[in-house]
Amino acid sequence: MFFTQVLMAATAESPTLTITVNDPGSVPYLYFDEQSQDYVGIVPDFLRAFATAANYQIEYIEGNQFRSEQNILDGKADLLLINPAWLDNPRLVLVSEPLLSHDTYLYATEPFSPDFTLESAYHARVCAHHLYVYTGLEALFKSGQLIRVNAPNHLSMASMLIRKRCDFAVMNNFNAVDIFYKPQFCKQAVYQSPEPTSVVDLNLVMPAGRTALKSSIDNYMHQYQTSGALQESIIRHCPTPGFPKKPNCS
C-alpha cells in the first residue's frame, strides 16, 4: 500500500463524510453509474481510499450548484468538489489543496489556424453550459468580443456545434473526450484550439471550522498524488484519445 497509515475497515460506528454532488455529476470526476447504482469517478476513488485510511464511511447527497454550496455552508455536507472561484461565498468555507486540474479548450468542426487567438475570433458564437463560469472567457463574453450561446448540458453543446448553431464549443479536456467520442458523433471530425483558454484547479471545499478534516485530507492527498494512484484513476475513468478527432465510425 502506498500510504503509511494503518488501514481500518469502516464500521457502523465509523463517522460519516457526506459528499454533496451537483446532480447528475460530471465524467470523469464524480458521476452516477447505472450498472453499479453508485457514484464512481476520480473523486470517489480518492474518497474511498481516504475513508479506508481514516476510518470514515462515505455517503452522497444530490443537489444543484447553489444547493450544494448551501449544504456546505449549513453543515449538512462535509465536502464538495469545485473551484472556489465558482462559489458565491468562497470566504466562508475551507479549501483543500487542489486534487487535480483540467484544461479548458475551444472545440470546432474545422481546423484552427496555427496562429489562432481568442482576439482573432471576433463575434464568434461559443456554445457554453448555462451554469458554468469560464475563467478565460468571461471578460470576452461581457465585452461582446465573443457571443455566448447557452445550452443545458455538454451533449446539447456538442449537438449545437455540429448543427452550426455556434462556431465553437467550450469544454474541459475530460468532458470533450467523453462527449465527442460518443457513437452519435462518430462521423464528425472535431478539432481542439491550439492553447487552452484556462487551466482550472479543482479542490474539495468543506464547512468552516473543519480544520482537522482539511489537514487530514491535504496530508493524504499528497501521498495519493505522489504515489501515482491519482494518475491511475484518471486513466481508468478518462481514456485519452487525442484531438483532432477524425471520423471513427466502425
PDB file of C-alpha atoms in Angstrom:
ATOM      1  CA  MET A   1       0.000   0.000   0.000  1.00  0.00           C
ATOM      2  CA  PHE A   2       1.310   3.480  -0.870  1.00  0.00           C
ATOM      3  CA  PHE A   3       0.167   5.208   2.308  1.00  0.00           C
ATOM      4  CA  THR A   4       1.714   4.841   5.725  1.00  0.00           C
ATOM      5  CA  GLN A   5      -1.386   4.948   7.888  1.00  0.00           C
ATOM      6  CA  VAL A   6      -2.758   1.737   9.359  1.00  0.00           C
ATOM      7  CA  LEU A   7      -5.842   0.806   7.331  1.00  0.00           C
ATOM      8  CA  MET A   8      -9.059   0.280   9.254  1.00  0.00           C
ATOM      9  CA  ALA A   9     -12.279  -1.037   7.774  1.00  0.00           C
ATOM     10  CA  ALA A  10     -15.184   1.353   8.234  1.00  0.00           C
ATOM     11  CA  THR A  11     -17.791   0.038  10.618  1.00  0.00           C
ATOM     12  CA  ALA A  12     -21.282   1.082  11.578  1.00  0.00           C
ATOM     13  CA  GLU A  13     -19.684   3.173  14.327  1.00  0.00           C
ATOM     14  CA  SER A  14     -17.353   4.990  11.922  1.00  0.00           C
ATOM     15  CA  PRO A  15     -18.129   8.694  11.405  1.00  0.00           C
ATOM     16  CA  THR A  16     -19.708   9.587   8.071  1.00  0.00           C
ATOM     17  CA  LEU A  17     -18.369  12.004   5.472  1.00  0.00           C
ATOM     18  CA  THR A  18     -21.228  13.409   3.405  1.00  0.00           C
ATOM     19  CA  ILE A  19     -20.370  14.453  -0.147  1.00  0.00           C
ATOM     20  CA  THR A  20     -22.720  16.865  -1.892  1.00  0.00           C
ATOM     21  CA  VAL A  21     -22.957  16.303  -5.663  1.00  0.00           C
ATOM     22  CA  ASN A  22     -24.031  18.730  -8.365  1.00  0.00           C
ATOM     23  CA  ASP A  23     -26.522  16.307  -9.905  1.00  0.00           C
ATOM     24  CA  PRO A  24     -26.021  14.431 -12.228  1.00  0.00           C
ATOM     25  CA  GLY A  25     -22.291  14.823 -11.591  1.00  0.00           C
ATOM     26  CA  SER A  26     -19.613  15.053 -14.242  1.00  0.00           C
ATOM     27  CA  VAL A  27     -17.464  12.485 -16.035  1.00  0.00           C
ATOM     28  CA  PRO A  28     -14.745  11.634 -15.048  1.00  0.00           C
ATOM     29  CA  TYR A  29     -14.799  13.371 -11.668  1.00  0.00           C
ATOM     30  CA  LEU A  30     -17.912  12.112  -9.896  1.00  0.00           C
ATOM     31  CA  TYR A  31     -20.875  10.580 -11.688  1.00  0.00           C
ATOM     32  CA  PHE A  32     -23.624   8.037 -11.122  1.00  0.00           C
ATOM     33  CA  ASP A  33     -23.092   4.619 -12.660  1.00  0.00           C
ATOM     34  CA  GLU A  34     -26.371   2.923 -13.589  1.00  0.00           C
ATOM     35  CA  GLN A  35     -24.868  -0.548 -13.576  1.00  0.00           C
ATOM     36  CA  SER A  36     -23.447  -0.398 -10.064  1.00  0.00           C
ATOM     37  CA  GLN A  37     -26.088   2.074  -8.809  1.00  0.00           C
ATOM     38  CA  ASP A  38     -23.326   4.018  -7.119  1.00  0.00           C
ATOM     39  CA  TYR A  39     -21.187   7.101  -7.629  1.00  0.00           C
ATOM     40  CA  VAL A  40     -17.901   6.435  -9.391  1.00  0.00           C
ATOM     41  CA  GLY A  41     -15.050   8.514 -10.781  1.00  0.00           C
ATOM     42  CA  ILE A  42     -11.779  10.144  -9.798  1.00  0.00           C
ATOM     43  CA  VAL A  43     -13.229  11.781  -6.690  1.00  0.00           C
ATOM     44  CA  PRO A  44     -14.947   8.640  -5.330  1.00  0.00           C
ATOM     45  CA  ASP A  45     -11.695   6.719  -5.897  1.00  0.00           C
ATOM     46  CA  PHE A  46      -9.826   9.255  -3.769  1.00  0.00           C
ATOM     47  CA  LEU A  47     -12.532   9.470  -1.124  1.00  0.00           C
ATOM     48  CA  ARG A  48     -12.812   5.691  -0.861  1.00  0.00           C
ATOM     49  CA  ALA A  49      -9.080   5.405  -0.256  1.00  0.00           C
ATOM     50  CA  PHE A  50      -9.097   8.290   2.219  1.00  0.00           C
ATOM     51  CA  ALA A  51     -12.104   6.882   4.080  1.00  0.00           C
ATOM     52  CA  THR A  52     -10.433   3.497   4.397  1.00  0.00           C
ATOM     53  CA  ALA A  53      -7.265   5.059   5.752  1.00  0.00           C
ATOM     54  CA  ALA A  54      -9.039   7.433   8.145  1.00  0.00           C
ATOM     55  CA  ASN A  55     -11.903   5.097   9.168  1.00  0.00           C
ATOM     56  CA  TYR A  56     -14.824   7.040   7.681  1.00  0.00           C
ATOM     57  CA  GLN A  57     -17.983   5.951   5.958  1.00  0.00           C
ATOM     58  CA  ILE A  58     -18.974   7.823   2.784  1.00  0.00           C
ATOM     59  CA  GLU A  59     -22.427   8.936   1.690  1.00  0.00           C
ATOM     60  CA  TYR A  60     -23.572  11.152  -1.175  1.00  0.00           C
ATOM     61  CA  ILE A  61     -26.407  13.657  -1.360  1.00  0.00           C
ATOM     62  CA  GLU A  62     -27.623  15.330  -4.536  1.00  0.00           C
ATOM     63  CA  GLY A  63     -28.250  18.965  -5.331  1.00  0.00           C
ATOM     64  CA  ASN A  64     -27.570  21.667  -7.874  1.00  0.00           C
ATOM     65  CA  GLN A  65     -24.600  24.015  -7.557  1.00  0.00           C
ATOM     66  CA  PHE A  66     -26.479  26.525  -5.389  1.00  0.00           C
ATOM     67  CA  ARG A  67     -27.891  23.840  -3.092  1.00  0.00           C
ATOM     68  CA  SER A  68     -24.538  22.055  -2.846  1.00  0.00           C
ATOM     69  CA  GLU A  69     -22.821  25.248  -1.720  1.00  0.00           C
ATOM     70  CA  GLN A  70     -25.612  25.867   0.773  1.00  0.00           C
ATOM     71  CA  ASN A  71     -25.256  22.314   2.082  1.00  0.00           C
ATOM     72  CA  ILE A  72     -21.623  23.096   2.888  1.00  0.00           C
ATOM     73  CA  LEU A  73     -22.419  26.458   4.476  1.00  0.00           C
ATOM     74  CA  ASP A  74     -25.193  24.914   6.589  1.00  0.00           C
ATOM     75  CA  GLY A  75     -23.019  21.985   7.669  1.00  0.00           C
ATOM     76  CA  LYS A  76     -25.354  19.465   6.007  1.00  0.00           C
ATOM     77  CA  ALA A  77     -22.458  18.168   3.886  1.00  0.00           C
ATOM     78  CA  ASP A  78     -18.766  17.807   4.558  1.00  0.00           C
ATOM     79  CA  LEU A  79     -17.207  18.019   1.086  1.00  0.00           C
ATOM     80  CA  LEU A  80     -17.844  19.415  -2.381  1.00  0.00           C
ATOM     81  CA  LEU A  81     -15.511  19.251  -5.398  1.00  0.00           C
ATOM     82  CA  ILE A  82     -15.377  22.651  -7.061  1.00  0.00           C
ATOM     83  CA  ASN A  83     -13.117  25.533  -7.961  1.00  0.00           C
ATOM     84  CA  PRO A  84     -13.559  28.011  -5.087  1.00  0.00           C
ATOM     85  CA  ALA A  85     -13.867  30.901  -7.553  1.00  0.00           C
ATOM     86  CA  TRP A  86     -17.190  29.412  -8.688  1.00  0.00           C
ATOM     87  CA  LEU A  87     -18.695  29.734  -5.207  1.00  0.00           C
ATOM     88  CA  ASP A  88     -20.865  32.664  -4.176  1.00  0.00           C
ATOM     89  CA  ASN A  89     -19.271  32.723  -0.719  1.00  0.00           C
ATOM     90  CA  PRO A  90     -15.715  31.351  -1.048  1.00  0.00           C
ATOM     91  CA  ARG A  91     -14.542  33.127   2.125  1.00  0.00           C
ATOM     92  CA  LEU A  92     -16.988  31.162   4.266  1.00  0.00           C
ATOM     93  CA  VAL A  93     -15.523  27.714   3.573  1.00  0.00           C
ATOM     94  CA  LEU A  94     -12.263  25.858   3.992  1.00  0.00           C
ATOM     95  CA  VAL A  95     -10.491  24.770   0.811  1.00  0.00           C
ATOM     96  CA  SER A  96      -8.194  21.778   0.368  1.00  0.00           C
ATOM     97  CA  GLU A  97      -5.114  21.707  -1.772  1.00  0.00           C
ATOM     98  CA  PRO A  98      -6.032  21.029  -5.443  1.00  0.00           C
ATOM     99  CA  LEU A  99      -6.895  17.394  -6.080  1.00  0.00           C
ATOM    100  CA  LEU A 100      -6.439  17.803  -9.847  1.00  0.00           C
ATOM    101  CA  SER A 101      -6.818  20.374 -12.592  1.00  0.00           C
ATOM    102  CA  HIS A 102      -8.279  20.438 -16.066  1.00  0.00           C
ATOM    103  CA  ASP A 103      -7.558  22.429 -19.202  1.00  0.00           C
ATOM    104  CA  THR A 104     -10.440  24.174 -20.946  1.00  0.00           C
ATOM    105  CA  TYR A 105     -10.320  24.480 -24.741  1.00  0.00           C
ATOM    106  CA  LEU A 106     -12.463  25.615 -27.629  1.00  0.00           C
ATOM    107  CA  TYR A 107     -13.649  22.869 -29.977  1.00  0.00           C
ATOM    108  CA  ALA A 108     -14.686  23.278 -33.624  1.00  0.00           C
ATOM    109  CA  THR A 109     -15.666  21.226 -36.657  1.00  0.00           C
ATOM    110  CA  GLU A 110     -12.967  22.880 -38.776  1.00  0.00           C
ATOM    111  CA  PRO A 111      -9.209  23.078 -38.068  1.00  0.00           C
ATOM    112  CA  PHE A 112      -7.893  26.044 -36.118  1.00  0.00           C
ATOM    113  CA  SER A 113      -5.232  28.154 -37.790  1.00  0.00           C
ATOM    114  CA  PRO A 114      -1.807  27.812 -36.130  1.00  0.00           C
ATOM    115  CA  ASP A 115      -1.885  31.490 -35.128  1.00  0.00           C
ATOM    116  CA  PHE A 116      -5.437  31.354 -33.720  1.00  0.00           C
ATOM    117  CA  THR A 117      -6.123  33.644 -30.772  1.00  0.00           C
ATOM    118  CA  LEU A 118      -9.304  34.460 -28.894  1.00  0.00           C
ATOM    119  CA  GLU A 119      -8.963  38.070 -30.037  1.00  0.00           C
ATOM    120  CA  SER A 120      -8.950  36.956 -33.679  1.00  0.00           C
ATOM    121  CA  ALA A 121     -12.334  35.230 -33.237  1.00  0.00           C
ATOM    122  CA  TYR A 122     -14.286  38.485 -33.150  1.00  0.00           C
ATOM    123  CA  HIS A 123     -18.029  37.946 -32.586  1.00  0.00           C
ATOM    124  CA  ALA A 124     -17.662  34.168 -32.796  1.00  0.00           C
ATOM    125  CA  ARG A 125     -20.532  32.258 -31.183  1.00  0.00           C
ATOM    126  CA  VAL A 126     -19.422  29.982 -28.359  1.00  0.00           C
ATOM    127  CA  CYS A 127     -21.704  27.244 -27.047  1.00  0.00           C
ATOM    128  CA  ALA A 128     -21.393  27.164 -23.259  1.00  0.00           C
ATOM    129  CA  HIS A 129     -23.012  25.337 -20.345  1.00  0.00           C
ATOM    130  CA  HIS A 130     -25.616  27.722 -18.947  1.00  0.00           C
ATOM    131  CA  LEU A 131     -24.492  27.173 -15.333  1.00  0.00           C
ATOM    132  CA  TYR A 132     -20.726  27.456 -15.853  1.00  0.00           C
ATOM    133  CA  VAL A 133     -18.280  30.293 -15.322  1.00  0.00           C
ATOM    134  CA  TYR A 134     -15.431  30.132 -17.866  1.00  0.00           C
ATOM    135  CA  THR A 135     -12.422  31.812 -16.326  1.00  0.00           C
ATOM    136  CA  GLY A 136     -10.597  32.566 -19.572  1.00  0.00           C
ATOM    137  CA  LEU A 137     -13.664  33.763 -21.492  1.00  0.00           C
ATOM    138  CA  GLU A 138     -15.849  35.770 -19.112  1.00  0.00           C
ATOM    139  CA  ALA A 139     -14.297  39.137 -19.946  1.00  0.00           C
ATOM    140  CA  LEU A 140     -14.690  38.468 -23.689  1.00  0.00           C
ATOM    141  CA  PHE A 141     -18.327  37.440 -23.218  1.00  0.00           C
ATOM    142  CA  LYS A 142     -19.063  40.597 -21.217  1.00  0.00           C
ATOM    143  CA  SER A 143     -17.391  42.880 -23.783  1.00  0.00           C
ATOM    144  CA  GLY A 144     -19.168  41.270 -26.737  1.00  0.00           C
ATOM    145  CA  GLN A 145     -15.886  40.115 -28.280  1.00  0.00           C
ATOM    146  CA  LEU A 146     -17.339  36.611 -28.127  1.00  0.00           C
ATOM    147  CA  ILE A 147     -21.036  35.724 -28.196  1.00  0.00           C
ATOM    148  CA  ARG A 148     -22.123  33.249 -25.547  1.00  0.00           C
ATOM    149  CA  VAL A 149     -24.775  30.724 -26.647  1.00  0.00           C
ATOM    150  CA  ASN A 150     -26.081  28.850 -23.620  1.00  0.00           C
ATOM    151  CA  ALA A 151     -27.038  25.189 -23.626  1.00  0.00           C
ATOM    152  CA  PRO A 152     -28.407  22.981 -20.821  1.00  0.00           C
ATOM    153  CA  ASN A 153     -25.638  20.360 -20.920  1.00  0.00           C
ATOM    154  CA  HIS A 154     -22.489  19.239 -22.749  1.00  0.00           C
ATOM    155  CA  LEU A 155     -24.353  16.886 -25.070  1.00  0.00           C
ATOM    156  CA  SER A 156     -26.557  19.745 -26.266  1.00  0.00           C
ATOM    157  CA  MET A 157     -23.477  21.935 -26.716  1.00  0.00           C
ATOM    158  CA  ALA A 158     -21.877  19.319 -28.970  1.00  0.00           C
ATOM    159  CA  SER A 159     -25.072  18.861 -30.996  1.00  0.00           C
ATOM    160  CA  MET A 160     -25.407  22.616 -31.465  1.00  0.00           C
ATOM    161  CA  LEU A 161     -21.804  22.819 -32.654  1.00  0.00           C
ATOM    162  CA  ILE A 162     -22.362  20.068 -35.211  1.00  0.00           C
ATOM    163  CA  ARG A 163     -25.535  21.814 -36.446  1.00  0.00           C
ATOM    164  CA  LYS A 164     -23.616  25.118 -36.843  1.00  0.00           C
ATOM    165  CA  ARG A 165     -25.633  26.840 -34.114  1.00  0.00           C
ATOM    166  CA  CYS A 166     -22.289  28.068 -32.791  1.00  0.00           C
ATOM    167  CA  ASP A 167     -18.755  28.390 -34.106  1.00  0.00           C
ATOM    168  CA  PHE A 168     -17.073  26.827 -31.077  1.00  0.00           C
ATOM    169  CA  ALA A 169     -17.964  24.827 -28.011  1.00  0.00           C
ATOM    170  CA  VAL A 170     -16.036  25.378 -24.785  1.00  0.00           C
ATOM    171  CA  MET A 171     -15.267  22.305 -22.652  1.00  0.00           C
ATOM    172  CA  ASN A 172     -12.548  20.953 -20.466  1.00  0.00           C
ATOM    173  CA  ASN A 173     -10.363  18.238 -21.938  1.00  0.00           C
ATOM    174  CA  PHE A 174     -12.049  15.453 -19.944  1.00  0.00           C
ATOM    175  CA  ASN A 175     -15.590  16.428 -20.943  1.00  0.00           C
ATOM    176  CA  ALA A 176     -14.577  16.797 -24.584  1.00  0.00           C
ATOM    177  CA  VAL A 177     -13.285  13.230 -24.761  1.00  0.00           C
ATOM    178  CA  ASP A 178     -16.415  11.915 -23.064  1.00  0.00           C
ATOM    179  CA  ILE A 179     -18.804  13.825 -25.353  1.00  0.00           C
ATOM    180  CA  PHE A 180     -17.229  13.949 -28.803  1.00  0.00           C
ATOM    181  CA  TYR A 181     -16.255  10.274 -28.828  1.00  0.00           C
ATOM    182  CA  LYS A 182     -19.858   9.183 -28.265  1.00  0.00           C
ATOM    183  CA  PRO A 183     -21.289   6.994 -31.081  1.00  0.00           C
ATOM    184  CA  GLN A 184     -23.710   9.681 -32.301  1.00  0.00           C
ATOM    185  CA  PHE A 185     -20.761  11.896 -33.256  1.00  0.00           C
ATOM    186  CA  CYS A 186     -18.670   9.170 -34.903  1.00  0.00           C
ATOM    187  CA  LYS A 187     -18.981  10.715 -38.381  1.00  0.00           C
ATOM    188  CA  GLN A 188     -17.818  14.121 -37.227  1.00  0.00           C
ATOM    189  CA  ALA A 189     -14.256  15.447 -37.127  1.00  0.00           C
ATOM    190  CA  VAL A 190     -13.597  17.701 -34.123  1.00  0.00           C
ATOM    191  CA  TYR A 191     -10.626  19.997 -33.564  1.00  0.00           C
ATOM    192  CA  GLN A 192      -9.169  21.480 -30.376  1.00  0.00           C
ATOM    193  CA  SER A 193      -7.836  25.030 -30.054  1.00  0.00           C
ATOM    194  CA  PRO A 194      -4.027  25.297 -30.056  1.00  0.00           C
ATOM    195  CA  GLU A 195      -3.927  26.623 -26.479  1.00  0.00           C
ATOM    196  CA  PRO A 196      -6.282  26.228 -23.514  1.00  0.00           C
ATOM    197  CA  THR A 197      -8.497  29.150 -22.611  1.00  0.00           C
ATOM    198  CA  SER A 198      -7.814  28.418 -18.930  1.00  0.00           C
ATOM    199  CA  VAL A 199      -6.327  25.879 -16.550  1.00  0.00           C
ATOM    200  CA  VAL A 200      -8.600  25.310 -13.565  1.00  0.00           C
ATOM    201  CA  ASP A 201      -7.788  23.702 -10.228  1.00  0.00           C
ATOM    202  CA  LEU A 202     -10.434  21.559  -8.565  1.00  0.00           C
ATOM    203  CA  ASN A 203     -10.473  21.481  -4.775  1.00  0.00           C
ATOM    204  CA  LEU A 204     -12.506  19.916  -2.016  1.00  0.00           C
ATOM    205  CA  VAL A 205     -14.315  22.575  -0.014  1.00  0.00           C
ATOM    206  CA  MET A 206     -15.723  21.959   3.457  1.00  0.00           C
ATOM    207  CA  PRO A 207     -17.524  23.894   6.174  1.00  0.00           C
ATOM    208  CA  ALA A 208     -15.644  26.495   8.169  1.00  0.00           C
ATOM    209  CA  GLY A 209     -14.261  25.008  11.340  1.00  0.00           C
ATOM    210  CA  ARG A 210     -13.353  21.626   9.857  1.00  0.00           C
ATOM    211  CA  THR A 211      -9.654  22.342  10.175  1.00  0.00           C
ATOM    212  CA  ALA A 212      -8.779  18.818  11.336  1.00  0.00           C
ATOM    213  CA  LEU A 213     -10.561  17.325   8.315  1.00  0.00           C
ATOM    214  CA  LYS A 214      -8.783  19.743   5.961  1.00  0.00           C
ATOM    215  CA  SER A 215      -5.405  18.840   7.439  1.00  0.00           C
ATOM    216  CA  SER A 216      -6.095  15.104   7.113  1.00  0.00           C
ATOM    217  CA  ILE A 217      -7.288  15.446   3.517  1.00  0.00           C
ATOM    218  CA  ASP A 218      -4.337  17.615   2.474  1.00  0.00           C
ATOM    219  CA  ASN A 219      -1.815  15.201   4.013  1.00  0.00           C
ATOM    220  CA  TYR A 220      -3.422  12.158   2.467  1.00  0.00           C
ATOM    221  CA  MET A 221      -3.889  13.874  -0.901  1.00  0.00           C
ATOM    222  CA  HIS A 222      -0.151  14.491  -1.178  1.00  0.00           C
ATOM    223  CA  GLN A 223       0.561  10.790  -0.663  1.00  0.00           C
ATOM    224  CA  TYR A 224      -2.200   9.802  -3.093  1.00  0.00           C
ATOM    225  CA  GLN A 225      -0.888  12.076  -5.827  1.00  0.00           C
ATOM    226  CA  THR A 226       2.807  11.253  -5.471  1.00  0.00           C
ATOM    227  CA  SER A 227       2.142   7.512  -5.345  1.00  0.00           C
ATOM    228  CA  GLY A 228       0.676   7.543  -8.862  1.00  0.00           C
ATOM    229  CA  ALA A 229      -2.769   6.476  -7.612  1.00  0.00           C
ATOM    230  CA  LEU A 230      -4.393   9.699  -8.862  1.00  0.00           C
ATOM    231  CA  GLN A 231      -2.959   9.271 -12.365  1.00  0.00           C
ATOM    232  CA  GLU A 232      -4.121   5.655 -12.437  1.00  0.00           C
ATOM    233  CA  SER A 233      -7.630   6.806 -11.544  1.00  0.00           C
ATOM    234  CA  ILE A 234      -7.616   9.492 -14.256  1.00  0.00           C
ATOM    235  CA  ILE A 235      -6.581   6.942 -16.890  1.00  0.00           C
ATOM    236  CA  ARG A 236      -9.196   4.457 -15.682  1.00  0.00           C
ATOM    237  CA  HIS A 237     -12.080   6.924 -15.874  1.00  0.00           C
ATOM    238  CA  CYS A 238     -10.989   9.011 -18.844  1.00  0.00           C
ATOM    239  CA  PRO A 239      -9.043   7.299 -21.616  1.00  0.00           C
ATOM    240  CA  THR A 240      -7.299   9.940 -23.687  1.00  0.00           C
ATOM    241  CA  PRO A 241      -7.837   9.568 -27.423  1.00  0.00           C
ATOM    242  CA  GLY A 242      -6.399  12.718 -28.856  1.00  0.00           C
ATOM    243  CA  PHE A 243      -7.590  15.675 -30.852  1.00  0.00           C
ATOM    244  CA  PRO A 244      -8.074  16.313 -33.634  1.00  0.00           C
ATOM    245  CA  LYS A 245     -10.713  13.604 -33.617  1.00  0.00           C
ATOM    246  CA  LYS A 246     -11.211  12.051 -37.030  1.00  0.00           C
ATOM    247  CA  PRO A 247     -14.445  10.328 -38.143  1.00  0.00           C
ATOM    248  CA  ASN A 248     -14.296   6.995 -36.326  1.00  0.00           C
ATOM    249  CA  CYS A 249     -17.449   5.015 -37.137  1.00  0.00           C
ATOM    250  CA  SER A 250     -16.783   1.275 -37.196  1.00  0.00           C
TER     251      SER A 250
END
